[in-house]
PDB file of C-alpha atoms and ligand atoms in Angstrom:
ATOM      1  CA  MET A  79     151.390-107.154-131.544  1.00 96.00           C
ATOM      2  CA  ARG A  80     149.129-110.153-131.288  1.00 98.00           C
ATOM      3  CA  PHE A  81     150.065-113.438-129.635  1.00 98.00           C
ATOM      4  CA  ALA A  82     148.073-116.632-130.082  1.00 98.00           C
ATOM      5  CA  ARG A  83     148.599-120.350-129.688  1.00 97.00           C
ATOM      6  CA  ILE A  84     147.865-122.855-132.395  1.00 97.00           C
ATOM      7  CA  GLN A  85     147.516-126.606-132.315  1.00 91.00           C
ATOM      8  CA  HIS A  86     150.570-127.799-134.224  1.00 86.00           C
ATOM      9  CA  GLN A  87     151.706-131.425-134.487  1.00 85.00           C
ATOM     10  CA  ASP A  88     150.164-132.515-131.166  1.00 88.00           C
ATOM     11  CA  ARG A  89     151.433-129.543-129.219  1.00 91.00           C
ATOM     12  CA  LEU A  90     150.605-125.900-128.669  1.00 95.00           C
ATOM     13  CA  GLN A  91     152.786-123.424-130.489  1.00 96.00           C
ATOM     14  CA  LEU A  92     153.007-119.752-129.510  1.00 97.00           C
ATOM     15  CA  VAL A  93     152.687-117.577-132.602  1.00 97.00           C
ATOM     16  CA  ILE A  94     152.695-113.910-133.545  1.00 97.00           C
ATOM     17  CA  VAL A  95     149.639-112.957-135.609  1.00 97.00           C
ATOM     18  CA  SER A  96     149.433-110.122-138.147  1.00 97.00           C
ATOM     19  CA  ASP A  97     147.193-107.147-137.333  1.00 95.00           C
ATOM     20  CA  ASP A  98     144.629-108.332-139.878  1.00 94.00           C
ATOM     21  CA  GLY A  99     144.530-111.779-138.256  1.00 95.00           C
ATOM     22  CA  GLN A 100     145.424-113.509-141.517  1.00 96.00           C
ATOM     23  CA  ARG A 101     149.069-114.560-141.088  1.00 97.00           C
ATOM     24  CA  PHE A 102     151.396-115.831-138.389  1.00 97.00           C
ATOM     25  CA  LYS A 103     154.965-116.727-137.519  1.00 96.00           C
ATOM     26  CA  PRO A 104     156.137-118.973-134.679  1.00 95.00           C
ATOM     27  CA  ALA A 105     157.247-116.859-131.704  1.00 96.00           C
ATOM     28  CA  ALA A 106     160.248-119.184-131.287  1.00 93.00           C
ATOM     29  CA  ASP A 107     161.613-117.842-134.603  1.00 93.00           C
ATOM     30  CA  VAL A 108     161.773-114.357-133.076  1.00 91.00           C
ATOM     31  CA  PHE A 109     162.273-114.821-129.342  1.00 89.00           C
ATOM     32  CA  ASP A 110     164.631-116.925-127.270  1.00 87.00           C
ATOM     33  CA  LEU A 111     162.044-118.990-125.419  1.00 86.00           C
ATOM     34  CA  PRO A 112     162.498-122.160-123.364  1.00 82.00           C
ATOM     35  CA  ALA A 113     158.876-123.102-124.107  1.00 87.00           C
ATOM     36  CA  ASP A 114     155.976-121.983-126.270  1.00 92.00           C
ATOM     37  CA  ASP A 115     154.556-120.108-123.325  1.00 95.00           C
ATOM     38  CA  LEU A 116     153.209-116.569-123.391  1.00 97.00           C
ATOM     39  CA  VAL A 117     153.475-116.216-119.603  1.00 97.00           C
ATOM     40  CA  GLU A 118     157.230-116.865-119.812  1.00 95.00           C
ATOM     41  CA  LEU A 119     157.578-114.364-122.623  1.00 96.00           C
ATOM     42  CA  ILE A 120     155.701-111.760-120.575  1.00 97.00           C
ATOM     43  CA  ALA A 121     157.825-112.510-117.484  1.00 96.00           C
ATOM     44  CA  GLN A 122     161.050-111.978-119.462  1.00 93.00           C
ATOM     45  CA  GLY A 123     160.041-108.331-119.906  1.00 92.00           C
ATOM     46  CA  GLY A 124     161.793-106.020-122.307  1.00 87.00           C
ATOM     47  CA  ARG A 125     160.707-104.417-125.534  1.00 89.00           C
ATOM     48  CA  LEU A 126     159.172-106.495-128.279  1.00 92.00           C
ATOM     49  CA  PRO A 127     160.907-106.261-131.669  1.00 91.00           C
ATOM     50  CA  ALA A 128     158.961-105.308-134.782  1.00 92.00           C
ATOM     51  CA  VAL A 129     158.162-108.431-136.784  1.00 94.00           C
ATOM     52  CA  ASP A 130     157.438-108.525-140.511  1.00 95.00           C
ATOM     53  CA  LEU A 131     154.539-110.921-140.962  1.00 96.00           C
ATOM     54  CA  SER A 132     153.931-110.275-144.664  1.00 94.00           C
ATOM     55  CA  ASP A 133     155.560-113.613-145.521  1.00 95.00           C
ATOM     56  CA  GLY A 134     153.970-115.485-142.587  1.00 95.00           C
ATOM     57  CA  ALA A 135     151.892-118.626-142.997  1.00 95.00           C
ATOM     58  CA  ALA A 136     148.105-118.383-143.419  1.00 96.00           C
ATOM     59  CA  LEU A 137     146.309-118.604-140.077  1.00 96.00           C
ATOM     60  CA  ASP A 138     143.467-121.100-139.759  1.00 91.00           C
ATOM     61  CA  LEU A 139     141.209-119.856-136.951  1.00 89.00           C
ATOM     62  CA  ALA A 140     140.041-123.424-136.336  1.00 85.00           C
ATOM     63  CA  THR A 141     143.446-124.370-134.948  1.00 92.00           C
ATOM     64  CA  LEU A 142     143.544-121.631-132.295  1.00 97.00           C
ATOM     65  CA  ALA A 143     143.793-122.589-128.639  1.00 98.00           C
ATOM     66  CA  ALA A 144     143.471-120.157-125.715  1.00 98.00           C
ATOM     67  CA  PRO A 145     146.431-117.758-126.004  1.00 98.00           C
ATOM     68  CA  MET A 146     147.725-118.624-122.557  1.00 97.00           C
ATOM     69  CA  THR A 147     147.375-121.027-119.658  1.00 95.00           C
ATOM     70  CA  PRO A 148     146.949-118.987-116.467  1.00 97.00           C
ATOM     71  CA  ARG A 149     149.226-119.932-113.574  1.00 97.00           C
ATOM     72  CA  ARG A 150     146.485-119.259-111.060  1.00 98.00           C
ATOM     73  CA  ASN A 151     142.841-118.269-110.873  1.00 98.00           C
ATOM     74  CA  ILE A 152     141.531-115.557-113.150  1.00 98.00           C
ATOM     75  CA  PHE A 153     140.482-112.469-111.207  1.00 98.00           C
ATOM     76  CA  CYS A 154     136.959-111.399-112.179  1.00 98.00           C
ATOM     77  CA  VAL A 155     134.756-108.433-111.404  1.00 98.00           C
ATOM     78  CA  GLY A 156     131.025-108.674-110.744  1.00 95.00           C
ATOM     79  CA  LYS A 157     128.445-105.986-111.527  1.00 94.00           C
ATOM     80  CA  ASN A 158     130.884-103.545-113.126  1.00 96.00           C
ATOM     81  CA  TYR A 159     128.626-101.857-115.712  1.00 95.00           C
ATOM     82  CA  HIS A 160     125.736 -99.699-114.423  1.00 91.00           C
ATOM     83  CA  GLU A 161     122.944-101.197-116.536  1.00 91.00           C
ATOM     84  CA  HIS A 162     124.145-104.743-115.907  1.00 90.00           C
ATOM     85  CA  ALA A 163     124.308-104.109-112.141  1.00 88.00           C
ATOM     86  CA  SER A 164     120.646-103.075-112.324  1.00 88.00           C
ATOM     87  CA  GLU A 165     119.518-106.045-114.433  1.00 90.00           C
ATOM     88  CA  PHE A 166     121.380-108.488-112.173  1.00 90.00           C
ATOM     89  CA  SER A 167     119.886-107.005-108.992  1.00 86.00           C
ATOM     90  CA  ARG A 168     116.370-107.162-110.501  1.00 88.00           C
ATOM     91  CA  SER A 169     116.815-110.735-111.742  1.00 90.00           C
ATOM     92  CA  GLY A 170     116.612-112.420-108.335  1.00 87.00           C
ATOM     93  CA  PHE A 171     119.866-114.301-109.003  1.00 88.00           C
ATOM     94  CA  ASP A 172     122.082-111.859-107.091  1.00 85.00           C
ATOM     95  CA  SER A 173     123.129-113.400-103.776  1.00 78.00           C
ATOM     96  CA  SER A 174     126.056-111.010-103.417  1.00 69.00           C
ATOM     97  CA  ALA A 175     124.624-107.908-101.802  1.00 60.00           C
ATOM     98  CA  GLN A 176     121.533-105.815-101.297  1.00 70.00           C
ATOM     99  CA  GLU A 177     122.680-102.657-103.008  1.00 79.00           C
ATOM    100  CA  GLU A 178     122.293-102.320-106.777  1.00 84.00           C
ATOM    101  CA  ILE A 179     125.518-100.434-107.535  1.00 88.00           C
ATOM    102  CA  PRO A 180     128.432-101.867-105.548  1.00 91.00           C
ATOM    103  CA  GLN A 181     130.340 -99.549-103.165  1.00 93.00           C
ATOM    104  CA  ALA A 182     133.599-101.333-103.938  1.00 95.00           C
ATOM    105  CA  PRO A 183     134.614-103.748-106.706  1.00 96.00           C
ATOM    106  CA  ILE A 184     133.168-107.258-106.297  1.00 95.00           C
ATOM    107  CA  ILE A 185     136.119-109.579-106.926  1.00 97.00           C
ATOM    108  CA  PHE A 186     135.749-113.316-107.461  1.00 97.00           C
ATOM    109  CA  THR A 187     137.801-115.851-109.395  1.00 98.00           C
ATOM    110  CA  LYS A 188     137.540-118.589-111.989  1.00 98.00           C
ATOM    111  CA  ALA A 189     139.792-121.652-111.822  1.00 98.00           C
ATOM    112  CA  PRO A 190     142.500-121.972-114.536  1.00 98.00           C
ATOM    113  CA  SER A 191     140.751-125.195-115.649  1.00 98.00           C
ATOM    114  CA  THR A 192     137.859-123.091-116.975  1.00 98.00           C
ATOM    115  CA  VAL A 193     140.003-121.743-119.807  1.00 98.00           C
ATOM    116  CA  THR A 194     139.206-123.079-123.253  1.00 98.00           C
ATOM    117  CA  GLY A 195     139.914-122.019-126.826  1.00 98.00           C
ATOM    118  CA  PRO A 196     138.319-119.098-128.659  1.00 98.00           C
ATOM    119  CA  PHE A 197     136.382-121.392-131.023  1.00 98.00           C
ATOM    120  CA  ASP A 198     136.019-124.496-128.828  1.00 98.00           C
ATOM    121  CA  ALA A 199     132.685-126.002-127.849  1.00 98.00           C
ATOM    122  CA  VAL A 200     131.734-125.149-124.281  1.00 98.00           C
ATOM    123  CA  PRO A 201     130.441-128.077-122.187  1.00 98.00           C
ATOM    124  CA  SER A 202     126.858-127.640-120.959  1.00 98.00           C
ATOM    125  CA  HIS A 203     127.264-129.972-117.949  1.00 98.00           C
ATOM    126  CA  PRO A 204     123.780-131.548-118.153  1.00 97.00           C
ATOM    127  CA  GLY A 205     122.590-132.760-114.757  1.00 97.00           C
ATOM    128  CA  VAL A 206     124.795-130.190-113.008  1.00 98.00           C
ATOM    129  CA  THR A 207     123.228-126.974-114.271  1.00 98.00           C
ATOM    130  CA  GLU A 208     120.167-126.001-116.301  1.00 98.00           C
ATOM    131  CA  GLN A 209     120.717-122.239-116.424  1.00 98.00           C
ATOM    132  CA  LEU A 210     123.658-121.382-118.675  1.00 98.00           C
ATOM    133  CA  ASP A 211     124.448-117.727-119.307  1.00 98.00           C
ATOM    134  CA  TYR A 212     127.025-115.774-121.309  1.00 98.00           C
ATOM    135  CA  GLU A 213     129.067-112.746-120.214  1.00 98.00           C
ATOM    136  CA  ALA A 214     131.166-110.896-122.802  1.00 98.00           C
ATOM    137  CA  GLU A 215     134.194-109.289-121.161  1.00 98.00           C
ATOM    138  CA  LEU A 216     137.416-107.435-121.810  1.00 98.00           C
ATOM    139  CA  ALA A 217     140.278-109.130-119.953  1.00 98.00           C
ATOM    140  CA  VAL A 218     143.500-107.461-118.843  1.00 98.00           C
ATOM    141  CA  VAL A 219     146.805-109.368-118.920  1.00 98.00           C
ATOM    142  CA  ILE A 220     149.341-108.197-116.345  1.00 98.00           C
ATOM    143  CA  GLY A 221     152.958-107.658-117.374  1.00 98.00           C
ATOM    144  CA  ARG A 222     155.132-106.107-114.710  1.00 97.00           C
ATOM    145  CA  PRO A 223     154.567-107.635-111.250  1.00 98.00           C
ATOM    146  CA  GLY A 224     153.469-105.355-108.463  1.00 98.00           C
ATOM    147  CA  LEU A 225     152.150-105.098-104.932  1.00 98.00           C
ATOM    148  CA  ALA A 226     150.170-102.025-103.825  1.00 98.00           C
ATOM    149  CA  ILE A 227     150.091-100.574-107.328  1.00 98.00           C
ATOM    150  CA  LYS A 228     148.671 -97.049-107.361  1.00 98.00           C
ATOM    151  CA  ARG A 229     145.967 -96.295-109.894  1.00 97.00           C
ATOM    152  CA  GLU A 230     148.119 -93.662-111.618  1.00 98.00           C
ATOM    153  CA  ASP A 231     150.792 -96.330-112.267  1.00 98.00           C
ATOM    154  CA  ALA A 232     148.375 -99.180-112.974  1.00 98.00           C
ATOM    155  CA  LEU A 233     148.301 -99.126-116.766  1.00 98.00           C
ATOM    156  CA  SER A 234     152.099 -99.441-116.873  1.00 98.00           C
ATOM    157  CA  HIS A 235     151.612-102.921-115.363  1.00 98.00           C
ATOM    158  CA  VAL A 236     149.277-103.993-118.165  1.00 98.00           C
ATOM    159  CA  TRP A 237     150.915-106.105-120.877  1.00 98.00           C
ATOM    160  CA  GLY A 238     147.911-106.676-123.069  1.00 98.00           C
ATOM    161  CA  TYR A 239     144.244-107.427-123.511  1.00 98.00           C
ATOM    162  CA  THR A 240     142.107-110.322-124.655  1.00 98.00           C
ATOM    163  CA  ILE A 241     138.449-111.409-124.784  1.00 98.00           C
ATOM    164  CA  VAL A 242     136.789-113.824-122.381  1.00 98.00           C
ATOM    165  CA  ASN A 243     133.307-115.229-122.012  1.00 98.00           C
ATOM    166  CA  ASP A 244     132.715-115.406-118.245  1.00 98.00           C
ATOM    167  CA  PHE A 245     130.318-118.300-118.821  1.00 98.00           C
ATOM    168  CA  THR A 246     128.094-118.910-115.804  1.00 98.00           C
ATOM    169  CA  ALA A 247     125.749-121.495-114.343  1.00 98.00           C
ATOM    170  CA  ARG A 248     123.181-119.107-112.822  1.00 97.00           C
ATOM    171  CA  ASP A 249     121.446-121.788-110.759  1.00 97.00           C
ATOM    172  CA  LEU A 250     124.738-122.719-109.080  1.00 97.00           C
ATOM    173  CA  GLN A 251     125.760-119.078-108.665  1.00 96.00           C
ATOM    174  CA  LYS A 252     122.511-118.451-106.795  1.00 95.00           C
ATOM    175  CA  LYS A 253     122.231-121.727-104.872  1.00 96.00           C
ATOM    176  CA  HIS A 254     125.759-121.681-103.428  1.00 96.00           C
ATOM    177  CA  ARG A 255     125.760-117.932-102.680  1.00 92.00           C
ATOM    178  CA  GLN A 256     129.510-117.652-103.230  1.00 94.00           C
ATOM    179  CA  TRP A 257     129.929-117.421-106.993  1.00 95.00           C
ATOM    180  CA  PHE A 258     132.889-119.759-107.444  1.00 97.00           C
ATOM    181  CA  LEU A 259     131.061-122.979-108.389  1.00 97.00           C
ATOM    182  CA  GLY A 260     128.706-121.292-110.828  1.00 98.00           C
ATOM    183  CA  LYS A 261     131.638-119.589-112.527  1.00 98.00           C
ATOM    184  CA  SER A 262     134.246-122.345-112.499  1.00 98.00           C
ATOM    185  CA  LEU A 263     132.842-125.441-114.171  1.00 98.00           C
ATOM    186  CA  ASP A 264     135.317-127.002-116.601  1.00 98.00           C
ATOM    187  CA  GLY A 265     135.455-125.141-119.890  1.00 98.00           C
ATOM    188  CA  PHE A 266     133.591-122.075-118.613  1.00 98.00           C
ATOM    189  CA  CYS A 267     136.099-119.474-119.819  1.00 98.00           C
ATOM    190  CA  PRO A 268     136.520-119.297-123.594  1.00 98.00           C
ATOM    191  CA  MET A 269     139.483-116.969-124.237  1.00 98.00           C
ATOM    192  CA  GLY A 270     141.173-115.363-127.203  1.00 98.00           C
ATOM    193  CA  PRO A 271     141.471-115.255-130.100  1.00 98.00           C
ATOM    194  CA  TRP A 272     144.832-113.713-129.091  1.00 98.00           C
ATOM    195  CA  VAL A 273     146.381-111.310-126.618  1.00 98.00           C
ATOM    196  CA  VAL A 274     146.910-107.848-128.119  1.00 98.00           C
ATOM    197  CA  THR A 275     149.735-105.861-126.537  1.00 98.00           C
ATOM    198  CA  ALA A 276     148.674-102.718-124.679  1.00 98.00           C
ATOM    199  CA  ASP A 277     150.489-100.352-127.069  1.00 97.00           C
ATOM    200  CA  ALA A 278     148.043-101.381-129.823  1.00 97.00           C
ATOM    201  CA  ILE A 279     144.888-100.808-127.754  1.00 98.00           C
ATOM    202  CA  ASP A 280     142.794 -97.649-127.365  1.00 97.00           C
ATOM    203  CA  LEU A 281     140.573 -98.309-124.340  1.00 97.00           C
ATOM    204  CA  ALA A 282     138.582 -95.103-124.901  1.00 96.00           C
ATOM    205  CA  SER A 283     137.174 -96.352-128.203  1.00 96.00           C
ATOM    206  CA  MET A 284     136.593-100.002-127.286  1.00 97.00           C
ATOM    207  CA  GLN A 285     133.167-101.589-127.626  1.00 98.00           C
ATOM    208  CA  VAL A 286     132.168-104.958-126.127  1.00 98.00           C
ATOM    209  CA  GLN A 287     129.483-106.876-128.043  1.00 98.00           C
ATOM    210  CA  CYS A 288     127.867-110.301-127.843  1.00 98.00           C
ATOM    211  CA  TRP A 289     125.504-112.127-130.193  1.00 98.00           C
ATOM    212  CA  ILE A 290     123.557-115.303-129.430  1.00 98.00           C
ATOM    213  CA  ASN A 291     122.667-117.197-132.608  1.00 98.00           C
ATOM    214  CA  GLY A 292     123.262-113.950-134.493  1.00 98.00           C
ATOM    215  CA  GLU A 293     121.001-111.822-132.248  1.00 98.00           C
ATOM    216  CA  LEU A 294     122.815-108.862-130.661  1.00 98.00           C
ATOM    217  CA  ARG A 295     122.397-109.124-126.875  1.00 98.00           C
ATOM    218  CA  GLN A 296     125.196-107.019-125.363  1.00 98.00           C
ATOM    219  CA  SER A 297     126.795-103.818-126.634  1.00 97.00           C
ATOM    220  CA  ALA A 298     128.590-101.237-124.506  1.00 97.00           C
ATOM    221  CA  PRO A 299     131.746 -99.142-124.520  1.00 97.00           C
ATOM    222  CA  VAL A 300     134.493-100.143-122.077  1.00 97.00           C
ATOM    223  CA  ASN A 301     134.249 -96.519-120.909  1.00 95.00           C
ATOM    224  CA  ASP A 302     131.007 -97.494-119.116  1.00 96.00           C
ATOM    225  CA  LEU A 303     132.866 -99.527-116.471  1.00 97.00           C
ATOM    226  CA  ILE A 304     131.840 -98.539-112.934  1.00 96.00           C
ATOM    227  CA  PHE A 305     135.325 -99.319-111.594  1.00 98.00           C
ATOM    228  CA  ASP A 306     137.905 -98.632-114.298  1.00 98.00           C
ATOM    229  CA  ILE A 307     140.955-100.781-114.984  1.00 98.00           C
ATOM    230  CA  PRO A 308     143.377 -98.699-112.827  1.00 98.00           C
ATOM    231  CA  THR A 309     140.943 -98.957-109.904  1.00 98.00           C
ATOM    232  CA  LEU A 310     140.657-102.732-110.339  1.00 98.00           C
ATOM    233  CA  ILE A 311     144.446-103.136-110.409  1.00 98.00           C
ATOM    234  CA  GLU A 312     144.862-100.897-107.349  1.00 98.00           C
ATOM    235  CA  THR A 313     142.173-102.831-105.470  1.00 98.00           C
ATOM    236  CA  ILE A 314     143.415-106.349-106.239  1.00 98.00           C
ATOM    237  CA  SER A 315     147.121-105.573-105.853  1.00 98.00           C
ATOM    238  CA  ALA A 316     146.672-103.852-102.470  1.00 98.00           C
ATOM    239  CA  GLY A 317     147.429-107.106-100.681  1.00 98.00           C
ATOM    240  CA  ILE A 318     147.976-109.625-103.486  1.00 98.00           C
ATOM    241  CA  GLU A 319     151.134-109.182-105.540  1.00 98.00           C
ATOM    242  CA  LEU A 320     150.121-109.295-109.177  1.00 98.00           C
ATOM    243  CA  GLN A 321     152.320-111.520-111.336  1.00 98.00           C
ATOM    244  CA  PRO A 322     153.210-111.547-115.036  1.00 98.00           C
ATOM    245  CA  GLY A 323     150.432-113.345-116.892  1.00 98.00           C
ATOM    246  CA  ASP A 324     147.755-112.721-114.288  1.00 98.00           C
ATOM    247  CA  ILE A 325     144.376-112.090-115.907  1.00 98.00           C
ATOM    248  CA  ILE A 326     141.647-109.724-114.758  1.00 98.00           C
ATOM    249  CA  ALA A 327     138.232-110.071-116.443  1.00 98.00           C
ATOM    250  CA  THR A 328     136.713-106.606-116.076  1.00 98.00           C
ATOM    251  CA  GLY A 329     132.989-107.390-115.969  1.00 98.00           C
ATOM    252  CA  THR A 330     130.129-107.702-118.423  1.00 97.00           C
ATOM    253  CA  PRO A 331     127.659-105.148-119.833  1.00 96.00           C
ATOM    254  CA  ALA A 332     123.854-105.355-119.714  1.00 95.00           C
ATOM    255  CA  GLY A 333     122.086-107.905-121.886  1.00 97.00           C
ATOM    256  CA  VAL A 334     122.990-111.228-120.286  1.00 97.00           C
ATOM    257  CA  GLY A 335     120.336-113.962-120.298  1.00 97.00           C
ATOM    258  CA  ILE A 336     118.987-113.198-116.825  1.00 96.00           C
ATOM    259  CA  GLY A 337     118.484-109.574-117.832  1.00 94.00           C
ATOM    260  CA  PHE A 338     115.420-110.678-119.840  1.00 95.00           C
ATOM    261  CA  THR A 339     111.970-111.590-118.522  1.00 94.00           C
ATOM    262  CA  PRO A 340     111.704-114.526-118.730  1.00 96.00           C
ATOM    263  CA  PRO A 341     115.447-115.211-118.740  1.00 97.00           C
ATOM    264  CA  LYS A 342     117.046-116.186-122.056  1.00 97.00           C
ATOM    265  CA  PHE A 343     119.450-118.908-120.995  1.00 98.00           C
ATOM    266  CA  VAL A 344     121.590-120.498-123.685  1.00 98.00           C
ATOM    267  CA  GLN A 345     120.951-124.100-124.646  1.00 98.00           C
ATOM    268  CA  ARG A 346     122.964-126.885-126.175  1.00 98.00           C
ATOM    269  CA  GLY A 347     123.540-126.019-129.844  1.00 98.00           C
ATOM    270  CA  ASP A 348     123.436-122.236-129.350  1.00 98.00           C
ATOM    271  CA  THR A 349     126.296-120.142-130.698  1.00 98.00           C
ATOM    272  CA  MET A 350     127.833-117.309-128.667  1.00 98.00           C
ATOM    273  CA  ARG A 351     129.906-114.724-130.532  1.00 98.00           C
ATOM    274  CA  ILE A 352     131.779-111.982-128.687  1.00 98.00           C
ATOM    275  CA  ALA A 353     133.604-109.123-130.399  1.00 98.00           C
ATOM    276  CA  ILE A 354     135.705-106.358-128.890  1.00 98.00           C
ATOM    277  CA  SER A 355     136.911-103.619-131.202  1.00 97.00           C
ATOM    278  CA  GLY A 356     140.692-103.520-131.438  1.00 97.00           C
ATOM    279  CA  ILE A 357     141.030-107.190-130.481  1.00 98.00           C
ATOM    280  CA  GLY A 358     138.822-109.431-132.627  1.00 98.00           C
ATOM    281  CA  GLU A 359     136.185-112.017-131.851  1.00 98.00           C
ATOM    282  CA  ILE A 360     135.610-115.440-130.325  1.00 98.00           C
ATOM    283  CA  GLU A 361     132.774-117.813-131.122  1.00 98.00           C
ATOM    284  CA  ASN A 362     131.759-120.813-129.079  1.00 98.00           C
ATOM    285  CA  LYS A 363     128.990-123.326-129.433  1.00 98.00           C
ATOM    286  CA  VAL A 364     127.339-124.749-126.330  1.00 98.00           C
ATOM    287  CA  HIS A 365     127.794-128.503-126.395  1.00 97.00           C
TER     288      HIS A 365
HETATM  289 MG1   MG V 419     131.466-111.643-115.382  1.00 90.28          MG
END
């Protein structure tokens, strides 16, 4: 099942979207919900009923907002694809560590205020940063809460998956050493177009791709992750209880702007399109 939010009469409405992305029905018609909030629906738990969407309304992608509003920071993973770890280390922008391939997952976060819609313009923050870069990523949405989750149980805590662009100000990421500022400017996390429930996802066949102005820059299977999703969940949950609706962005493949010599930063007016097989795509213009 696919859950999205649409702008509807000055408010956000949680909707169920058909597998072909063409039709929708309001989630409130199917579920007993106090609010149009995916996090609340996830927290309620239980099995999701089958929904016939053949008579749903036509979905206009332009009205889509981010599928959810995170309750706390988004967990993110740095240098989690081999080739990207190499390109980042070579780029001179890596203030995180000396070694190319990390010994343990590098976990940082993005503030909830970074989240923006799957087709929204992304602010370029002129005067604050001059080195904007894209990062196409698969994001995990947690369902069942858990502390000290073992890797063999980890996928049973996953509710669904979505796409994020871990948009980054490279100059700030480098200058401030800790990555938070460079990763957390307002609007720096386009998300969507929907959350697909885990039962409908085949991780083994997933491909993450990103185009800038139509030019393919990133393309890798999710199978290439250095630290896989169960390892990430085990690592983060060891001492932080994961909550329903928590989001983990799993890292980006090779082909980001700083992987090129000279770097190919994105500029105002550029279009970033990210597709992940089994989910869909998001497209954001830099404004
Ligand atoms: Mg990233």
